[in-house]
PDB file of C-alpha atoms and ligand atoms in Angstrom:
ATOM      1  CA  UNK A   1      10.854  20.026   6.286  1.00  0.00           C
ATOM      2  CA  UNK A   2      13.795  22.001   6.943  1.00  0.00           C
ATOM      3  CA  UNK A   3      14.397  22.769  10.803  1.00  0.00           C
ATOM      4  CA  UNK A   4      15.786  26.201  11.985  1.00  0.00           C
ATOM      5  CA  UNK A   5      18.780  25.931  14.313  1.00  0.00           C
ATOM      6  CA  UNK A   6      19.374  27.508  17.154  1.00  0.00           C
ATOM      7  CA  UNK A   7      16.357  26.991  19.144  1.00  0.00           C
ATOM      8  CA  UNK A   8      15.905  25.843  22.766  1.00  0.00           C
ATOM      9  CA  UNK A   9      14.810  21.944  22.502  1.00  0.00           C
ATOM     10  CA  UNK A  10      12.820  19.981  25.352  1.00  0.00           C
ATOM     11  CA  UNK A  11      12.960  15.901  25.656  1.00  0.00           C
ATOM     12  CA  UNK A  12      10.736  14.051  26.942  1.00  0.00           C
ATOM     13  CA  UNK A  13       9.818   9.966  26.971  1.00  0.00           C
ATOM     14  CA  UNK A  14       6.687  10.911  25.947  1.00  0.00           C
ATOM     15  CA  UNK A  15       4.065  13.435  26.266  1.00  0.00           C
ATOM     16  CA  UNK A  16       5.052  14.941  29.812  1.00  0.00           C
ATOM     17  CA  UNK A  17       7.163  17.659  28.903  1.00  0.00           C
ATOM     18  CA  UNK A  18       5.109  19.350  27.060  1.00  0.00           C
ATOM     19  CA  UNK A  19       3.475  20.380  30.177  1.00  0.00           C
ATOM     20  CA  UNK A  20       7.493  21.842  30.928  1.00  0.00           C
ATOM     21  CA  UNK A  21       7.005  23.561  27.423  1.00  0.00           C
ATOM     22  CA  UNK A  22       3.967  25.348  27.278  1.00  0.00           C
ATOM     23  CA  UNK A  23       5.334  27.034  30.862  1.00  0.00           C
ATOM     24  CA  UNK A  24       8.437  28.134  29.008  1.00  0.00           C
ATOM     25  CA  UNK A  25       6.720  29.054  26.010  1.00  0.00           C
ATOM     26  CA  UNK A  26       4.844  31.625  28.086  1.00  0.00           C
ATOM     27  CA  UNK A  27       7.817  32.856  29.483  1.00  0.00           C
ATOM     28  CA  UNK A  28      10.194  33.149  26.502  1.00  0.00           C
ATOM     29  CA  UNK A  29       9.141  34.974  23.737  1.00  0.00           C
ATOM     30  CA  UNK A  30      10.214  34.820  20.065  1.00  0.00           C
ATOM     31  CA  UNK A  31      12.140  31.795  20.538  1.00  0.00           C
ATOM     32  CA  UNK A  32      12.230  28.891  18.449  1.00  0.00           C
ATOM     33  CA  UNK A  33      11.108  25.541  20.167  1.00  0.00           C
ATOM     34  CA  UNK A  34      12.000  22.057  19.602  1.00  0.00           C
ATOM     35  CA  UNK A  35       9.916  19.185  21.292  1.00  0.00           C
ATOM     36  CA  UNK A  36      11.522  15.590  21.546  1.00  0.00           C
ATOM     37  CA  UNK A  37       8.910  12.843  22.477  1.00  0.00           C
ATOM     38  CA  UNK A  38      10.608   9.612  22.363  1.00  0.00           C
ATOM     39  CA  UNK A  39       6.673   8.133  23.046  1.00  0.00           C
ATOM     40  CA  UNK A  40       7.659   4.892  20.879  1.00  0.00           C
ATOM     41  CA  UNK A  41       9.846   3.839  23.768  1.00  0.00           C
ATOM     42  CA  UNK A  42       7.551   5.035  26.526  1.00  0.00           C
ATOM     43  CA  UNK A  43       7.363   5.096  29.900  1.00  0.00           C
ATOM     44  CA  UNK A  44      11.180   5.181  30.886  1.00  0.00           C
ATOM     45  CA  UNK A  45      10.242   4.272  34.044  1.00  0.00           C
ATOM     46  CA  UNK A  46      10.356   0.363  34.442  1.00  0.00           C
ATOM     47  CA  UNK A  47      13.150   0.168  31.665  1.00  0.00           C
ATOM     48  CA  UNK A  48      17.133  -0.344  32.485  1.00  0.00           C
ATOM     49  CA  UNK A  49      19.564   2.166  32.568  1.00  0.00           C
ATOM     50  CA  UNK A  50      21.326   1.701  29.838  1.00  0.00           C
ATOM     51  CA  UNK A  51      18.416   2.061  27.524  1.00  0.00           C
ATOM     52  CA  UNK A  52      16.993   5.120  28.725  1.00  0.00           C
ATOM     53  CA  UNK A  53      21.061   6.390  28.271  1.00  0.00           C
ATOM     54  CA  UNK A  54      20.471   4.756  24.603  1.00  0.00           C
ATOM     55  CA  UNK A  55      17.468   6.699  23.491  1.00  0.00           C
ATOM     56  CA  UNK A  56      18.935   9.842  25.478  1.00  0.00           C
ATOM     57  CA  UNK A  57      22.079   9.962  23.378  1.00  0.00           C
ATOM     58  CA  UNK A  58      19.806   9.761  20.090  1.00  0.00           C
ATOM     59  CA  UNK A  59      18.099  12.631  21.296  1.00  0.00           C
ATOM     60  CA  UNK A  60      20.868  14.803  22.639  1.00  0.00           C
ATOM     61  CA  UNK A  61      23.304  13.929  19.100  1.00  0.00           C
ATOM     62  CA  UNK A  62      19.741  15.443  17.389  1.00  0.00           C
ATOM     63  CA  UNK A  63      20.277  18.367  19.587  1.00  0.00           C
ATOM     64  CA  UNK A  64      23.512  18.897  19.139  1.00  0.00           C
ATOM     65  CA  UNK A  65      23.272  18.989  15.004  1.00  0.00           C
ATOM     66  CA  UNK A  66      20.506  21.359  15.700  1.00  0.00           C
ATOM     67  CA  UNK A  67      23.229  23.752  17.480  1.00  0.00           C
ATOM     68  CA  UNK A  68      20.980  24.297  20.345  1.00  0.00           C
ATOM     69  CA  UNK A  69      20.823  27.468  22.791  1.00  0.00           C
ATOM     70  CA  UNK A  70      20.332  25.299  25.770  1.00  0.00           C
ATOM     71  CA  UNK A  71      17.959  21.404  25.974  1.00  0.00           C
ATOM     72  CA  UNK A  72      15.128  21.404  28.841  1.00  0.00           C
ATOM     73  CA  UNK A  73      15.565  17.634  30.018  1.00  0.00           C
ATOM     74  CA  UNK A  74      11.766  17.973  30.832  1.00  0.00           C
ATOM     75  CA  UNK A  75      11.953  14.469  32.510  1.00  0.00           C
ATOM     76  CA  UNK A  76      12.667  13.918  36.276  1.00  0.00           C
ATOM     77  CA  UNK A  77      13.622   9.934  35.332  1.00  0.00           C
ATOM     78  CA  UNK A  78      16.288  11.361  32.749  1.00  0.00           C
ATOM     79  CA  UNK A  79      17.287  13.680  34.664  1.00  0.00           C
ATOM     80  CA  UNK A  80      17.680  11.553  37.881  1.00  0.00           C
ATOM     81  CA  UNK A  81      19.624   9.322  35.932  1.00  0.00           C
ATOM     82  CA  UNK A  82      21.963  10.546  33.890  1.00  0.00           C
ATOM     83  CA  UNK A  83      21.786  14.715  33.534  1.00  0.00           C
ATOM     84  CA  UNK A  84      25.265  15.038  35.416  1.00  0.00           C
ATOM     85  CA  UNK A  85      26.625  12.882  32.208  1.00  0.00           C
ATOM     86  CA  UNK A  86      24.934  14.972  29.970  1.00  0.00           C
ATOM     87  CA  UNK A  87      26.658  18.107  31.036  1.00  0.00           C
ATOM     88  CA  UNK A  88      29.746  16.719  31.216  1.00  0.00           C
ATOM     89  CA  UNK A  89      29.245  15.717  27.290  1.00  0.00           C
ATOM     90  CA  UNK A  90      27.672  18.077  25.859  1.00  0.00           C
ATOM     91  CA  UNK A  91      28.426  21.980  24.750  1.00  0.00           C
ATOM     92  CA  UNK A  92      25.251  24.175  25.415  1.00  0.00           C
ATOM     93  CA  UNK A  93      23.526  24.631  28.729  1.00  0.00           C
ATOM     94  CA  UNK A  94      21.299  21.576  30.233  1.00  0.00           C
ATOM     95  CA  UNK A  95      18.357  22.460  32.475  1.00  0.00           C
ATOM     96  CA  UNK A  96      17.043  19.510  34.489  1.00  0.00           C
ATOM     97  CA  UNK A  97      13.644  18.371  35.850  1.00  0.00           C
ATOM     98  CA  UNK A  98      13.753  17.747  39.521  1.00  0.00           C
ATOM     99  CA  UNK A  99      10.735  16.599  42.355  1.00  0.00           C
ATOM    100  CA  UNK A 100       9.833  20.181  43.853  1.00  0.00           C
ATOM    101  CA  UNK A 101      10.828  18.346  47.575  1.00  0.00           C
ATOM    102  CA  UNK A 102      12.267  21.692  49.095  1.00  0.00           C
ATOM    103  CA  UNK A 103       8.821  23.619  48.172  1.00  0.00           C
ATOM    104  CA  UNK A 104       6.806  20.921  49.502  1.00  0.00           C
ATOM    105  CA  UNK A 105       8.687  20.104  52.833  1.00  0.00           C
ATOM    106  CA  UNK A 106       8.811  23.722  53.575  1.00  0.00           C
ATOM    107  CA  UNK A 107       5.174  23.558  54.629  1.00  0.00           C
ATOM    108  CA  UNK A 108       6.050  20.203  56.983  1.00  0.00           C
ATOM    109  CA  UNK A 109       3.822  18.204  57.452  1.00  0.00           C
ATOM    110  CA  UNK A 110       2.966  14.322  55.608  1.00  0.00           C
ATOM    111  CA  UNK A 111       4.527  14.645  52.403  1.00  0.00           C
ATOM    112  CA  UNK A 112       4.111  12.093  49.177  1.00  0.00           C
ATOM    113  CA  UNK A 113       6.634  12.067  46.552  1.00  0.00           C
ATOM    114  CA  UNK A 114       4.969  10.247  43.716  1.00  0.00           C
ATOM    115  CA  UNK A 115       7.984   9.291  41.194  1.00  0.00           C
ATOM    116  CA  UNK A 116       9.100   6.626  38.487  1.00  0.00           C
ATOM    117  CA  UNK A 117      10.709   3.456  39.197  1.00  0.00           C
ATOM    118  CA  UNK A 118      13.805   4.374  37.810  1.00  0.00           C
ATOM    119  CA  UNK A 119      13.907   7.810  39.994  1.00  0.00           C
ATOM    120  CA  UNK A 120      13.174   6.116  42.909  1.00  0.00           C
ATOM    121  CA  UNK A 121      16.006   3.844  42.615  1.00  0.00           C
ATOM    122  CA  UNK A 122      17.991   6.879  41.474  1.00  0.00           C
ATOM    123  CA  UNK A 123      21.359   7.969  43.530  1.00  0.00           C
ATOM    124  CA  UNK A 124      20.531  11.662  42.896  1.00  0.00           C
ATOM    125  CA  UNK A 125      16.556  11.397  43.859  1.00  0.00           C
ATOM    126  CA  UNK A 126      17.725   9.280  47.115  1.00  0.00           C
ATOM    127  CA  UNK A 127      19.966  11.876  47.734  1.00  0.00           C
ATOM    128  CA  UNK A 128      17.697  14.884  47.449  1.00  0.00           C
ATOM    129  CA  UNK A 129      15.438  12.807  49.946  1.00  0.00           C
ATOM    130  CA  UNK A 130      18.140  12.613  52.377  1.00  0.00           C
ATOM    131  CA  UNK A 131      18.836  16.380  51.457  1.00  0.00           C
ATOM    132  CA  UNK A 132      14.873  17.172  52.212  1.00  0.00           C
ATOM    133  CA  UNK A 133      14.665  15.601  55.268  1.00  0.00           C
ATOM    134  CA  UNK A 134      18.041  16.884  56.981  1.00  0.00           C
ATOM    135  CA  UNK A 135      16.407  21.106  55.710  1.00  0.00           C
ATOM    136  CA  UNK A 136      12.798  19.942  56.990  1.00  0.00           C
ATOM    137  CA  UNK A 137      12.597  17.873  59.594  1.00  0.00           C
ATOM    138  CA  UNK A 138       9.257  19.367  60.216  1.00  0.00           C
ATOM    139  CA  UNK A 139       8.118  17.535  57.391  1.00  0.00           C
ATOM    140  CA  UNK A 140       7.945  13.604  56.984  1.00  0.00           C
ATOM    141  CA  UNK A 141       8.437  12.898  53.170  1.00  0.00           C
ATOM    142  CA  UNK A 142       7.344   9.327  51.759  1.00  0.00           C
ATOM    143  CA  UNK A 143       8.194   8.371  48.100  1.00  0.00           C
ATOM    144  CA  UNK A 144       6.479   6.453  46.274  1.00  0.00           C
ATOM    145  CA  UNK A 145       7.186   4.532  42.502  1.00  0.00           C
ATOM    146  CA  UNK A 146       4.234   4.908  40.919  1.00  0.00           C
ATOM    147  CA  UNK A 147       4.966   1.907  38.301  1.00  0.00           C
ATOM    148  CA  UNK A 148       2.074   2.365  35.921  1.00  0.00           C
ATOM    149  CA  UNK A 149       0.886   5.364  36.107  1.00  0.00           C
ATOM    150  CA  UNK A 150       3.048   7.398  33.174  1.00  0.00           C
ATOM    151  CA  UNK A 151       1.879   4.694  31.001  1.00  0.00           C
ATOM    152  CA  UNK A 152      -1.718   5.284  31.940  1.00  0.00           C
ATOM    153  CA  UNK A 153      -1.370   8.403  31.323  1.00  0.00           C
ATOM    154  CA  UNK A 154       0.480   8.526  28.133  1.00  0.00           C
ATOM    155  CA  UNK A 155      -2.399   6.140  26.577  1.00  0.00           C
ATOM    156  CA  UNK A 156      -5.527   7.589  28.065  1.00  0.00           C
ATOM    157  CA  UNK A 157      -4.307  11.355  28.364  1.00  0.00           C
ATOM    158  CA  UNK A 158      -7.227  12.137  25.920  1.00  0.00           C
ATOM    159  CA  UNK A 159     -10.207   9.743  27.495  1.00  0.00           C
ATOM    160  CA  UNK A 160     -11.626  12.630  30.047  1.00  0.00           C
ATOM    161  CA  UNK A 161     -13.544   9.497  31.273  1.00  0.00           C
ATOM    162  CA  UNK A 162      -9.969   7.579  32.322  1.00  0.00           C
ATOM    163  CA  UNK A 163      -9.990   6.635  36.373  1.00  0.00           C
ATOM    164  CA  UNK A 164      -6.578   7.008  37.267  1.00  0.00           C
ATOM    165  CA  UNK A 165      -7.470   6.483  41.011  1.00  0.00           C
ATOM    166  CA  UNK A 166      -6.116   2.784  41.440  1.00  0.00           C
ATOM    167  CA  UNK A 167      -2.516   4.002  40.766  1.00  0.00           C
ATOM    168  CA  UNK A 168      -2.154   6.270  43.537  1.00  0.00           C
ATOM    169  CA  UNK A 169      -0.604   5.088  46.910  1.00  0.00           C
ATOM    170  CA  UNK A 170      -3.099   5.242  49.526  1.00  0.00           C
ATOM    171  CA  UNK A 171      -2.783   7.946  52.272  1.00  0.00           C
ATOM    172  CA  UNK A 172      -4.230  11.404  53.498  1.00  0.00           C
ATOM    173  CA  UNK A 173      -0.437  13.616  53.009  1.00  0.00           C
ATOM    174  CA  UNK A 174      -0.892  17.118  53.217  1.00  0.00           C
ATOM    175  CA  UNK A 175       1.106  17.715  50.228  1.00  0.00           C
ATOM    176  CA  UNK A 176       1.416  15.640  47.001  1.00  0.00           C
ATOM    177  CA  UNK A 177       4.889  15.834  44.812  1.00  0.00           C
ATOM    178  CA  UNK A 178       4.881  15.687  41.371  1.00  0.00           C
ATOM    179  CA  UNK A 179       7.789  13.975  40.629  1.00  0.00           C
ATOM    180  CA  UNK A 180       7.278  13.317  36.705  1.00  0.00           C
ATOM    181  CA  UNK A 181       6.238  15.669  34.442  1.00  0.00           C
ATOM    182  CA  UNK A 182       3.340  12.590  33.205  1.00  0.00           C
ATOM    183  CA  UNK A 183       1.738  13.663  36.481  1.00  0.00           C
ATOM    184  CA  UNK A 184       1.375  17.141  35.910  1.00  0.00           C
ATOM    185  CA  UNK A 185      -1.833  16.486  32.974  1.00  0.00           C
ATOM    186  CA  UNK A 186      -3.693  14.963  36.028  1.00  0.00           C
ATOM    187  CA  UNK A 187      -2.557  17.015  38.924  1.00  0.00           C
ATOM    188  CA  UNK A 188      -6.748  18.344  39.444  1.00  0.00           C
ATOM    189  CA  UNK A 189      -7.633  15.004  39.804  1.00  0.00           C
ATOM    190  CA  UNK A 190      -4.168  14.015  42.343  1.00  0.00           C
ATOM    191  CA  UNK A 191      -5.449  16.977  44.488  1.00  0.00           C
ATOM    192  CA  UNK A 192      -9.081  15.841  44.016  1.00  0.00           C
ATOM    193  CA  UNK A 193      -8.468  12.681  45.152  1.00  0.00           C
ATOM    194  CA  UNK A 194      -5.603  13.305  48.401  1.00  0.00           C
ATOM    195  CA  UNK A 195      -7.717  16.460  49.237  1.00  0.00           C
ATOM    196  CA  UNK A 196      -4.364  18.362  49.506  1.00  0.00           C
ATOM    197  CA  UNK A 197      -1.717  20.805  47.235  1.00  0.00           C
ATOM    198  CA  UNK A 198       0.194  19.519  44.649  1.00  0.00           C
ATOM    199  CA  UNK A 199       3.786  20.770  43.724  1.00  0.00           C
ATOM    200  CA  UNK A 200       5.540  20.354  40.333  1.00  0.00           C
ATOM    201  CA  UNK A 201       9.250  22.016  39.342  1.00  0.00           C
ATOM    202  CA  UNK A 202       7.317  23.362  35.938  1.00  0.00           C
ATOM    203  CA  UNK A 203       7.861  27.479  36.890  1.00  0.00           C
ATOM    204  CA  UNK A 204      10.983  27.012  38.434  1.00  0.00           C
ATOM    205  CA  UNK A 205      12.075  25.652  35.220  1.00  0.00           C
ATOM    206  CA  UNK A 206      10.401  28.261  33.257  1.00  0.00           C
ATOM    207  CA  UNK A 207      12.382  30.965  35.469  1.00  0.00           C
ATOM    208  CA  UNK A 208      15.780  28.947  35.211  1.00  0.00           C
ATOM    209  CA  UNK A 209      15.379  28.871  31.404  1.00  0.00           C
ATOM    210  CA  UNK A 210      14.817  32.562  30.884  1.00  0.00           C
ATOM    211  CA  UNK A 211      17.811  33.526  33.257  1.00  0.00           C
ATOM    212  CA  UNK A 212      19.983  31.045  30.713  1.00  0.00           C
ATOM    213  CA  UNK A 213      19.088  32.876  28.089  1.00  0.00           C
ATOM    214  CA  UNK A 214      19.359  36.198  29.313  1.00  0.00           C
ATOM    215  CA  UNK A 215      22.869  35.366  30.351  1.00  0.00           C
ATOM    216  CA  UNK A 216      23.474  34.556  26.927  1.00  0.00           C
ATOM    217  CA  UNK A 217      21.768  37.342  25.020  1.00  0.00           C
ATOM    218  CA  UNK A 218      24.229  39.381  27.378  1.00  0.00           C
ATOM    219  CA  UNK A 219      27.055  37.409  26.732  1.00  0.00           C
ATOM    220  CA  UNK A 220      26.793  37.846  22.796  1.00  0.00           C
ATOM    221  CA  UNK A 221      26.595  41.314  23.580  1.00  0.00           C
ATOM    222  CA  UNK A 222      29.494  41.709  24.853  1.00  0.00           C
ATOM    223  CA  UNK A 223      31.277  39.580  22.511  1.00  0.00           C
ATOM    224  CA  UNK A 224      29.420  41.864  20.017  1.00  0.00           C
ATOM    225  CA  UNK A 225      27.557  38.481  18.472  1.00  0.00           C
ATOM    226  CA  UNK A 226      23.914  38.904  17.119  1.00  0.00           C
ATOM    227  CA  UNK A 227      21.393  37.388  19.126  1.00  0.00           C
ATOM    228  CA  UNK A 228      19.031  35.187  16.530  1.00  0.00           C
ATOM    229  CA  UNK A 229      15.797  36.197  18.788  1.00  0.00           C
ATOM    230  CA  UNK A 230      13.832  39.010  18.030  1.00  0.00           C
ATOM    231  CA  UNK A 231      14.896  38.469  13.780  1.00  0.00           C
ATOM    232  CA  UNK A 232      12.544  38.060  11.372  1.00  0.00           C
ATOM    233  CA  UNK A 233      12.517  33.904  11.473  1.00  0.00           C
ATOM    234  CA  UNK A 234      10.965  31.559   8.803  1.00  0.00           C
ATOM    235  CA  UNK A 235       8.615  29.912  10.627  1.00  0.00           C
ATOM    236  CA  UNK A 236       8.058  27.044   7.813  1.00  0.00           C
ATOM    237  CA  UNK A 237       7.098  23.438   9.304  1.00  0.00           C
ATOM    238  CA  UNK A 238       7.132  24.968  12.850  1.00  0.00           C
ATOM    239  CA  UNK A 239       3.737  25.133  14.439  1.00  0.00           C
ATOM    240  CA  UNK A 240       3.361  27.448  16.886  1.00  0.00           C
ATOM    241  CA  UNK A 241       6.645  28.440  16.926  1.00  0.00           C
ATOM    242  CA  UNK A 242       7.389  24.728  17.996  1.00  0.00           C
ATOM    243  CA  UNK A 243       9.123  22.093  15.995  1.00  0.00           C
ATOM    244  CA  UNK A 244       8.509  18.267  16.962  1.00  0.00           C
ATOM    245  CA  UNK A 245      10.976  16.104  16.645  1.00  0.00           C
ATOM    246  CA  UNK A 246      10.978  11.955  17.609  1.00  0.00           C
ATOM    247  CA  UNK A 247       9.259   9.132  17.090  1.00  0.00           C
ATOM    248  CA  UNK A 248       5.900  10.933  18.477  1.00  0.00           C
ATOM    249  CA  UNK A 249       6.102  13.869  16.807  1.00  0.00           C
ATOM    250  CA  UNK A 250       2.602  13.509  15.201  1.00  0.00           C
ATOM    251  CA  UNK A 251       0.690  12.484  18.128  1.00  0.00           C
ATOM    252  CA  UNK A 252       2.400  15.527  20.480  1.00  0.00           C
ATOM    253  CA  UNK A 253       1.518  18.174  17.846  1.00  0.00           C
ATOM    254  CA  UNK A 254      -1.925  16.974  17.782  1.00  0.00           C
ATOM    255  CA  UNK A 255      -2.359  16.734  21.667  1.00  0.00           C
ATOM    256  CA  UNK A 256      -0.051  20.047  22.225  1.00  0.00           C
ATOM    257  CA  UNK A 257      -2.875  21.690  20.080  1.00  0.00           C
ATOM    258  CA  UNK A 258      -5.709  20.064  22.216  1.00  0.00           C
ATOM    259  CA  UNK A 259      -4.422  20.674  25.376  1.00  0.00           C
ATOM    260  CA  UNK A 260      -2.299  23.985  25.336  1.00  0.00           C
ATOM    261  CA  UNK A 261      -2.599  26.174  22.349  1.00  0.00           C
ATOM    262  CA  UNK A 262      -6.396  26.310  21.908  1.00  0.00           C
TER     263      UNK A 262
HETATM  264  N1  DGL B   1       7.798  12.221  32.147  1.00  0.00           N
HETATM  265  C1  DGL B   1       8.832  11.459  32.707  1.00  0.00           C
HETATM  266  C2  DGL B   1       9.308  11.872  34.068  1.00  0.00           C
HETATM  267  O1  DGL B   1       9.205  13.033  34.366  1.00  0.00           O
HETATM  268  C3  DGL B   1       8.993  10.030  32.281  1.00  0.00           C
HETATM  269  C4  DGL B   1       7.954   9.068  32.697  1.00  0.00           C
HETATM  270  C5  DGL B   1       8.234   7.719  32.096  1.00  0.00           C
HETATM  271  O2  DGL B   1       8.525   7.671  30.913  1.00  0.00           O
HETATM  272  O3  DGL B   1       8.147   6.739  32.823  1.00  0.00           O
HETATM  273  O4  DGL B   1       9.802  11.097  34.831  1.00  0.00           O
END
């Protein structure tokens, strides 16, 4: 299959950023898609450092033969991890996935932050904590690692039957962070359950994205470059204007079908 370059790729451990994806696909028209689910080697969560970096690296070389416009790290762990490295490394513009804390605390009140293991023990996610509570102190934010839940939800995401209940920390907040992008397919049944709002960073990622590549579209023009969007594009072996790319690239075509395109 030959894969066009100079699309706009997403990565993901698994099947959670797609939910980051079909937001921007809304938003960005006529642009070509890449979709990196690394699902072999999910949940990131519970696994060291330096691993997650590993399979990272694989992805983001991928990327980087693929001359992409900009990469959607559509994973908070990732991103809580290791996204200031990224930039630092790599060429093209890096757009991370970050617990929507601000939104949330705004409201005050209880607030839960349900995150990985790995982003809980995160520098940057303990610092946006410390960041939330010195802008709100209305609000009283607790975090919580939600160890199994990604997995739970990367191997029942199809069983409409699946009771995710027993993963959640018990409480009554008045506000419910989504702080991985796993959490997003079940957010009806997180606000079901806590009785309360749920906030994910999905649109503000969506609006981010589109701003990058505006600022590039006018860049090129300036510099009198073509833009590739808006030309007549082969299309061959993408579906839906999306290619997939990893070692779940089967499974996420078949469940980004199921769950967002029909
Ligand atoms: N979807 C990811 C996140 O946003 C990763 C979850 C995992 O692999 O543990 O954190």
């Amino acid at each position: 299959m030959r894969i066009l370059k100079g699309g706009i790729a997403f990565f993901d451990s698994g099947i959670g950023g797609m939910t980051v994806l079909a937001e921007c696909q809304k938003r960005c028209k006529g642009e070509i898609f890449y979709y990196y689910g690394d699902n072999k080697h999910a949940p990131y969560g519970n696994l060291p450092p330096a691993k997650i970096r590993r399979y990272v690296e694989k992805a983001f070389r991928k990327f980087r033969r693929l001359k992409v416009k900009a990469v959607v790290v559509a994973c908070n762990t990732v991103t809580a991890l290791c996204v200031d490295e990224l930039r630092k490394k790599y060429p093209f513009p890096i757009i991370g996935a970050e617990p929507a804390l601000y939104t949330a605390a705004k409201r005050g009140g209880e607030i839960f932050a349900l995150v990985t293991r790995a982003t809980y023990k995160s520098e940057r996610f303990q610092r946006l904590l410390a960041e939330t509570a010195r802008r709100y102190p209305a609000a009283k934010v607790s975090a919580y690692p939600c160890d199994l839940l990604a997995g739970m939800i990367e191997s029942h995401i199809t069983d409409p039957e699946f009771c995710y209940e027993r993963y959640f920390p018990s409480g009554e907040p008045n506000g419910v962070v989504l702080g991985c992008t796993h959490y997003i397919y079940i957010k009806e049944a997180i606000a079901a359950f806590y009785q309360c709002a749920t906030y994910d960073g999905n649109a503000g990622i969506a609006k981010q994205l589109c701003a990058t590549l505006q600022k590039q579209t006018n860049a090129n023009k300036r510099s009198g470059k073509k833009s590739k969007k808006g030309q007549k594009r082969v299309e061959k072996g993408a579906f839906f204007g999306i290619f997939f790319l990893g070692s779940g690239k089967k499974g996420n075509k078949r469940l980004y079908k199921q769950m967002f395109v029909l």
